[in-house]
Amino acid sequence: MAAYNNAKRNEHAFQAIGKDIKAGAISNLVFLCGEEQYLVHWAADLLTKTYINEAVASLDFIRLDPDTLTLDEIKESCETLSMLSPKRVVLIPEFPAALGKKSRNFSDNDEKELIDYLPHIPESCLLIITAGKPEAKSKKKVKLQEAAEQYGTVYDFTPLSGSLLSSFIVKRFKNAGKVCRNSVID
């Protein structure tokens, strides 16, 4: 929701997610997608670092395998309480259903049940679903993405260029404690 509203104001998803984290406005369901996969991975890492206490990461963070994933595994992971972190983070990377693709272990019925489950994700959980860029030939929106827009937040990472790209690079250097001249960034 928020990322699409921000897109109307010409704000890139990487700026929107940063502002949403600072404002504490991250919903329990975050859908990260788009052409710029390095930004999708960066955002997933940023959310994980924000909500997971590093000392108990093995307890409070779970990365599910999208190839062997079942609906029961998603529900069980989301409903397990976090131990010492602000939220339990459940990551489903490159989820085929997020692009409307079929997978062996995840049927159309499972997808419908997952969509029905999304508004009931516990407050103690942050479910992150990542996907690539939808194929150009597919004009209609994927059901899972529509549900994510309705019950959570979708951040669509379009390509960065010009001053946005420079700004992103400068911030990454700054966060790493490094300084870089503009001529090197250009």
PDB file of C-alpha atoms in Angstrom:
ATOM      1  CA  MET A   1       0.000   0.000   0.000  1.00  0.00           C
ATOM      2  CA  ALA A   2       2.498   2.582   1.148  1.00  0.00           C
ATOM      3  CA  ALA A   3       5.011   1.931  -1.615  1.00  0.00           C
ATOM      4  CA  TYR A   4       2.398   2.340  -4.331  1.00  0.00           C
ATOM      5  CA  ASN A   5       1.176   5.559  -2.714  1.00  0.00           C
ATOM      6  CA  ASN A   6       4.783   6.760  -2.616  1.00  0.00           C
ATOM      7  CA  ALA A   7       5.221   5.897  -6.293  1.00  0.00           C
ATOM      8  CA  LYS A   8       2.539   8.424  -7.101  1.00  0.00           C
ATOM      9  CA  ARG A   9       4.715  11.038  -5.392  1.00  0.00           C
ATOM     10  CA  ASN A  10       7.714  10.005  -7.519  1.00  0.00           C
ATOM     11  CA  GLU A  11       9.455   8.337  -4.606  1.00  0.00           C
ATOM     12  CA  HIS A  12      11.467   5.207  -5.337  1.00  0.00           C
ATOM     13  CA  ALA A  13      10.763   2.051  -3.330  1.00  0.00           C
ATOM     14  CA  PHE A  14      14.201   2.151  -1.656  1.00  0.00           C
ATOM     15  CA  GLN A  15      13.361   5.620  -0.294  1.00  0.00           C
ATOM     16  CA  ALA A  16       9.850   4.545   0.731  1.00  0.00           C
ATOM     17  CA  ILE A  17      11.005   1.469   2.628  1.00  0.00           C
ATOM     18  CA  GLY A  18      13.623   3.516   4.487  1.00  0.00           C
ATOM     19  CA  LYS A  19      11.020   6.063   5.551  1.00  0.00           C
ATOM     20  CA  ASP A  20       8.545   3.346   6.522  1.00  0.00           C
ATOM     21  CA  ILE A  21      11.149   1.627   8.716  1.00  0.00           C
ATOM     22  CA  LYS A  22      12.059   4.910  10.441  1.00  0.00           C
ATOM     23  CA  ALA A  23       8.367   5.674  11.017  1.00  0.00           C
ATOM     24  CA  GLY A  24       7.655   2.148  12.291  1.00  0.00           C
ATOM     25  CA  ALA A  25       5.120   1.724   9.508  1.00  0.00           C
ATOM     26  CA  ILE A  26       6.163  -1.698   8.221  1.00  0.00           C
ATOM     27  CA  SER A  27       3.167  -3.997   7.931  1.00  0.00           C
ATOM     28  CA  ASN A  28       3.223  -7.693   8.871  1.00  0.00           C
ATOM     29  CA  LEU A  29       3.301  -8.620   5.177  1.00  0.00           C
ATOM     30  CA  VAL A  30       5.933  -7.162   2.863  1.00  0.00           C
ATOM     31  CA  PHE A  31       6.110  -8.059  -0.827  1.00  0.00           C
ATOM     32  CA  LEU A  32       9.414  -7.114  -2.480  1.00  0.00           C
ATOM     33  CA  CYS A  33       9.589  -7.346  -6.257  1.00  0.00           C
ATOM     34  CA  GLY A  34      10.894  -5.657  -9.341  1.00  0.00           C
ATOM     35  CA  GLU A  35      13.538  -5.489 -11.987  1.00  0.00           C
ATOM     36  CA  GLU A  36      16.346  -4.432  -9.639  1.00  0.00           C
ATOM     37  CA  GLN A  37      16.946  -7.656  -7.750  1.00  0.00           C
ATOM     38  CA  TYR A  38      19.946  -6.275  -5.862  1.00  0.00           C
ATOM     39  CA  LEU A  39      17.543  -3.754  -4.287  1.00  0.00           C
ATOM     40  CA  VAL A  40      15.048  -6.517  -3.475  1.00  0.00           C
ATOM     41  CA  HIS A  41      17.805  -8.456  -1.658  1.00  0.00           C
ATOM     42  CA  TRP A  42      19.067  -5.275   0.009  1.00  0.00           C
ATOM     43  CA  ALA A  43      15.551  -4.489   1.302  1.00  0.00           C
ATOM     44  CA  ALA A  44      15.044  -8.037   2.614  1.00  0.00           C
ATOM     45  CA  ASP A  45      18.389  -7.813   4.458  1.00  0.00           C
ATOM     46  CA  LEU A  46      17.529  -4.362   5.806  1.00  0.00           C
ATOM     47  CA  LEU A  47      14.187  -5.571   7.187  1.00  0.00           C
ATOM     48  CA  THR A  48      15.830  -8.638   8.704  1.00  0.00           C
ATOM     49  CA  LYS A  49      18.538  -6.575  10.398  1.00  0.00           C
ATOM     50  CA  THR A  50      15.909  -4.134  11.666  1.00  0.00           C
ATOM     51  CA  TYR A  51      13.668  -6.727  13.305  1.00  0.00           C
ATOM     52  CA  ILE A  52      16.024  -9.553  14.292  1.00  0.00           C
ATOM     53  CA  ASN A  53      18.286  -9.529  17.336  1.00  0.00           C
ATOM     54  CA  GLU A  54      21.538 -10.931  15.926  1.00  0.00           C
ATOM     55  CA  ALA A  55      22.164 -12.997  19.085  1.00  0.00           C
ATOM     56  CA  VAL A  56      18.999 -15.057  18.484  1.00  0.00           C
ATOM     57  CA  ALA A  57      18.835 -14.945  14.696  1.00  0.00           C
ATOM     58  CA  SER A  58      18.811 -18.739  14.462  1.00  0.00           C
ATOM     59  CA  LEU A  59      15.586 -18.773  16.505  1.00  0.00           C
ATOM     60  CA  ASP A  60      13.756 -15.701  15.211  1.00  0.00           C
ATOM     61  CA  PHE A  61      14.610 -15.754  11.499  1.00  0.00           C
ATOM     62  CA  ILE A  62      13.532 -18.448   9.084  1.00  0.00           C
ATOM     63  CA  ARG A  63      14.228 -18.640   5.377  1.00  0.00           C
ATOM     64  CA  LEU A  64      11.824 -21.031   3.679  1.00  0.00           C
ATOM     65  CA  ASP A  65      12.809 -22.958   0.566  1.00  0.00           C
ATOM     66  CA  PRO A  66      10.335 -21.963  -2.167  1.00  0.00           C
ATOM     67  CA  ASP A  67      10.890 -25.237  -4.052  1.00  0.00           C
ATOM     68  CA  THR A  68       9.753 -27.487  -1.184  1.00  0.00           C
ATOM     69  CA  LEU A  69       7.452 -25.049   0.587  1.00  0.00           C
ATOM     70  CA  THR A  70       4.031 -26.085   1.878  1.00  0.00           C
ATOM     71  CA  LEU A  71       1.172 -23.989   3.194  1.00  0.00           C
ATOM     72  CA  ASP A  72       1.412 -25.633   6.619  1.00  0.00           C
ATOM     73  CA  GLU A  73       5.101 -24.727   6.799  1.00  0.00           C
ATOM     74  CA  ILE A  74       4.287 -21.052   6.118  1.00  0.00           C
ATOM     75  CA  LYS A  75       1.551 -20.949   8.765  1.00  0.00           C
ATOM     76  CA  GLU A  76       3.653 -22.770  11.356  1.00  0.00           C
ATOM     77  CA  SER A  77       6.611 -20.448  10.743  1.00  0.00           C
ATOM     78  CA  CYS A  78       4.463 -17.324  11.020  1.00  0.00           C
ATOM     79  CA  GLU A  79       2.674 -18.446  14.167  1.00  0.00           C
ATOM     80  CA  THR A  80       5.812 -19.361  16.098  1.00  0.00           C
ATOM     81  CA  LEU A  81       6.553 -16.566  18.562  1.00  0.00           C
ATOM     82  CA  SER A  82       9.829 -14.676  18.462  1.00  0.00           C
ATOM     83  CA  MET A  83      12.180 -15.270  21.359  1.00  0.00           C
ATOM     84  CA  LEU A  84      14.080 -12.025  21.916  1.00  0.00           C
ATOM     85  CA  SER A  85      13.595 -10.057  18.708  1.00  0.00           C
ATOM     86  CA  PRO A  86      10.950  -7.398  18.049  1.00  0.00           C
ATOM     87  CA  LYS A  87       9.376  -9.729  15.450  1.00  0.00           C
ATOM     88  CA  ARG A  88       9.883 -13.163  13.999  1.00  0.00           C
ATOM     89  CA  VAL A  89      10.927 -12.743  10.366  1.00  0.00           C
ATOM     90  CA  VAL A  90       9.818 -15.345   7.831  1.00  0.00           C
ATOM     91  CA  LEU A  91      11.403 -14.947   4.391  1.00  0.00           C
ATOM     92  CA  ILE A  92      10.123 -16.669   1.263  1.00  0.00           C
ATOM     93  CA  PRO A  93      12.695 -15.761  -1.417  1.00  0.00           C
ATOM     94  CA  GLU A  94      11.848 -15.943  -5.126  1.00  0.00           C
ATOM     95  CA  PHE A  95       8.423 -17.473  -4.453  1.00  0.00           C
ATOM     96  CA  PRO A  96       7.083 -18.858  -7.778  1.00  0.00           C
ATOM     97  CA  ALA A  97       3.440 -18.169  -6.803  1.00  0.00           C
ATOM     98  CA  ALA A  98       4.351 -14.478  -6.385  1.00  0.00           C
ATOM     99  CA  LEU A  99       4.861 -14.338 -10.153  1.00  0.00           C
ATOM    100  CA  GLY A 100       1.874 -16.525 -10.961  1.00  0.00           C
ATOM    101  CA  LYS A 101       4.045 -19.567 -11.669  1.00  0.00           C
ATOM    102  CA  LYS A 102       3.187 -23.071 -10.567  1.00  0.00           C
ATOM    103  CA  SER A 103       5.351 -25.188  -8.319  1.00  0.00           C
ATOM    104  CA  ARG A 104       5.313 -28.865  -7.438  1.00  0.00           C
ATOM    105  CA  ASN A 105       4.432 -28.583  -3.760  1.00  0.00           C
ATOM    106  CA  PHE A 106       2.212 -25.511  -3.889  1.00  0.00           C
ATOM    107  CA  SER A 107      -1.146 -26.003  -5.604  1.00  0.00           C
ATOM    108  CA  ASP A 108      -3.746 -23.458  -6.696  1.00  0.00           C
ATOM    109  CA  ASN A 109      -5.784 -24.427  -3.634  1.00  0.00           C
ATOM    110  CA  ASP A 110      -2.746 -23.767  -1.398  1.00  0.00           C
ATOM    111  CA  GLU A 111      -2.411 -20.329  -2.997  1.00  0.00           C
ATOM    112  CA  LYS A 112      -6.072 -19.544  -2.250  1.00  0.00           C
ATOM    113  CA  GLU A 113      -5.643 -20.683   1.352  1.00  0.00           C
ATOM    114  CA  LEU A 114      -2.481 -18.588   1.700  1.00  0.00           C
ATOM    115  CA  ILE A 115      -4.332 -15.528   0.418  1.00  0.00           C
ATOM    116  CA  ASP A 116      -7.088 -16.204   2.971  1.00  0.00           C
ATOM    117  CA  TYR A 117      -4.416 -16.480   5.689  1.00  0.00           C
ATOM    118  CA  LEU A 118      -2.587 -13.216   4.879  1.00  0.00           C
ATOM    119  CA  PRO A 119      -4.890 -10.892   6.859  1.00  0.00           C
ATOM    120  CA  HIS A 120      -4.386 -13.151   9.900  1.00  0.00           C
ATOM    121  CA  ILE A 121      -0.598 -12.990  10.125  1.00  0.00           C
ATOM    122  CA  PRO A 122       0.203 -12.450  13.815  1.00  0.00           C
ATOM    123  CA  GLU A 123       1.498  -9.063  14.971  1.00  0.00           C
ATOM    124  CA  SER A 124       4.624 -10.825  16.233  1.00  0.00           C
ATOM    125  CA  CYS A 125       5.578 -11.889  12.691  1.00  0.00           C
ATOM    126  CA  LEU A 126       6.940 -10.179   9.594  1.00  0.00           C
ATOM    127  CA  LEU A 127       6.362 -12.243   6.445  1.00  0.00           C
ATOM    128  CA  ILE A 128       8.612 -11.140   3.574  1.00  0.00           C
ATOM    129  CA  ILE A 129       7.914 -12.505   0.100  1.00  0.00           C
ATOM    130  CA  THR A 130      10.342 -11.694  -2.694  1.00  0.00           C
ATOM    131  CA  ALA A 131       9.863 -12.076  -6.424  1.00  0.00           C
ATOM    132  CA  GLY A 132      11.504 -11.026  -9.616  1.00  0.00           C
ATOM    133  CA  LYS A 133      10.012  -8.858 -12.292  1.00  0.00           C
ATOM    134  CA  PRO A 134       6.692 -10.112 -13.685  1.00  0.00           C
ATOM    135  CA  GLU A 135       6.932 -11.248 -17.286  1.00  0.00           C
ATOM    136  CA  ALA A 136       5.928  -8.574 -19.796  1.00  0.00           C
ATOM    137  CA  LYS A 137       3.513 -10.899 -21.591  1.00  0.00           C
ATOM    138  CA  SER A 138       1.422 -11.241 -18.431  1.00  0.00           C
ATOM    139  CA  LYS A 139      -0.867  -8.194 -18.355  1.00  0.00           C
ATOM    140  CA  LYS A 140      -2.980  -9.241 -15.370  1.00  0.00           C
ATOM    141  CA  LYS A 141      -1.779  -8.914 -11.817  1.00  0.00           C
ATOM    142  CA  VAL A 142      -0.928 -12.025  -9.888  1.00  0.00           C
ATOM    143  CA  LYS A 143      -3.456 -12.919  -7.176  1.00  0.00           C
ATOM    144  CA  LEU A 144      -0.798 -13.086  -4.482  1.00  0.00           C
ATOM    145  CA  GLN A 145       0.490  -9.619  -5.364  1.00  0.00           C
ATOM    146  CA  GLU A 146      -3.049  -8.205  -5.301  1.00  0.00           C
ATOM    147  CA  ALA A 147      -3.554  -9.745  -1.846  1.00  0.00           C
ATOM    148  CA  ALA A 148      -0.229  -8.288  -0.679  1.00  0.00           C
ATOM    149  CA  GLU A 149      -1.386  -4.840  -1.824  1.00  0.00           C
ATOM    150  CA  GLN A 150      -4.610  -5.290   0.132  1.00  0.00           C
ATOM    151  CA  TYR A 151      -3.228  -6.780   3.363  1.00  0.00           C
ATOM    152  CA  GLY A 152       0.358  -5.522   3.442  1.00  0.00           C
ATOM    153  CA  THR A 153       2.838  -3.396   1.547  1.00  0.00           C
ATOM    154  CA  VAL A 154       4.307  -3.918  -1.912  1.00  0.00           C
ATOM    155  CA  TYR A 155       7.658  -2.368  -2.771  1.00  0.00           C
ATOM    156  CA  ASP A 156       8.350  -2.507  -6.516  1.00  0.00           C
ATOM    157  CA  PHE A 157      12.032  -1.821  -7.179  1.00  0.00           C
ATOM    158  CA  THR A 158      12.271  -0.208 -10.583  1.00  0.00           C
ATOM    159  CA  PRO A 159      15.691   0.640 -12.073  1.00  0.00           C
ATOM    160  CA  LEU A 160      17.662   3.450 -10.437  1.00  0.00           C
ATOM    161  CA  SER A 161      19.246   6.112 -12.566  1.00  0.00           C
ATOM    162  CA  GLY A 162      20.853   9.509 -12.273  1.00  0.00           C
ATOM    163  CA  SER A 163      20.665  11.199  -8.907  1.00  0.00           C
ATOM    164  CA  LEU A 164      18.700   8.319  -7.310  1.00  0.00           C
ATOM    165  CA  LEU A 165      21.463   5.862  -8.145  1.00  0.00           C
ATOM    166  CA  SER A 166      24.136   8.257  -6.886  1.00  0.00           C
ATOM    167  CA  SER A 167      22.176   8.845  -3.680  1.00  0.00           C
ATOM    168  CA  PHE A 168      21.799   5.103  -3.111  1.00  0.00           C
ATOM    169  CA  ILE A 169      25.551   4.526  -3.627  1.00  0.00           C
ATOM    170  CA  VAL A 170      26.534   7.404  -1.329  1.00  0.00           C
ATOM    171  CA  LYS A 171      24.275   6.081   1.453  1.00  0.00           C
ATOM    172  CA  ARG A 172      25.741   2.565   1.168  1.00  0.00           C
ATOM    173  CA  PHE A 173      29.277   3.978   1.444  1.00  0.00           C
ATOM    174  CA  LYS A 174      28.247   6.160   4.380  1.00  0.00           C
ATOM    175  CA  ASN A 175      26.621   3.223   6.192  1.00  0.00           C
ATOM    176  CA  ALA A 176      29.848   1.256   5.714  1.00  0.00           C
ATOM    177  CA  GLY A 177      31.812   4.134   7.267  1.00  0.00           C
ATOM    178  CA  LYS A 178      33.488   5.045   3.998  1.00  0.00           C
ATOM    179  CA  VAL A 179      33.691   8.239   1.994  1.00  0.00           C
ATOM    180  CA  CYS A 180      33.799   8.328  -1.774  1.00  0.00           C
ATOM    181  CA  ARG A 181      34.324  11.213  -4.135  1.00  0.00           C
ATOM    182  CA  ASN A 182      31.564  12.109  -6.597  1.00  0.00           C
ATOM    183  CA  SER A 183      33.899  11.499  -9.538  1.00  0.00           C
ATOM    184  CA  VAL A 184      34.331   7.874  -8.420  1.00  0.00           C
ATOM    185  CA  ILE A 185      30.573   7.421  -8.001  1.00  0.00           C
ATOM    186  CA  ASP A 186      29.907   8.896 -11.438  1.00  0.00           C
TER     187      ASP A 186
END
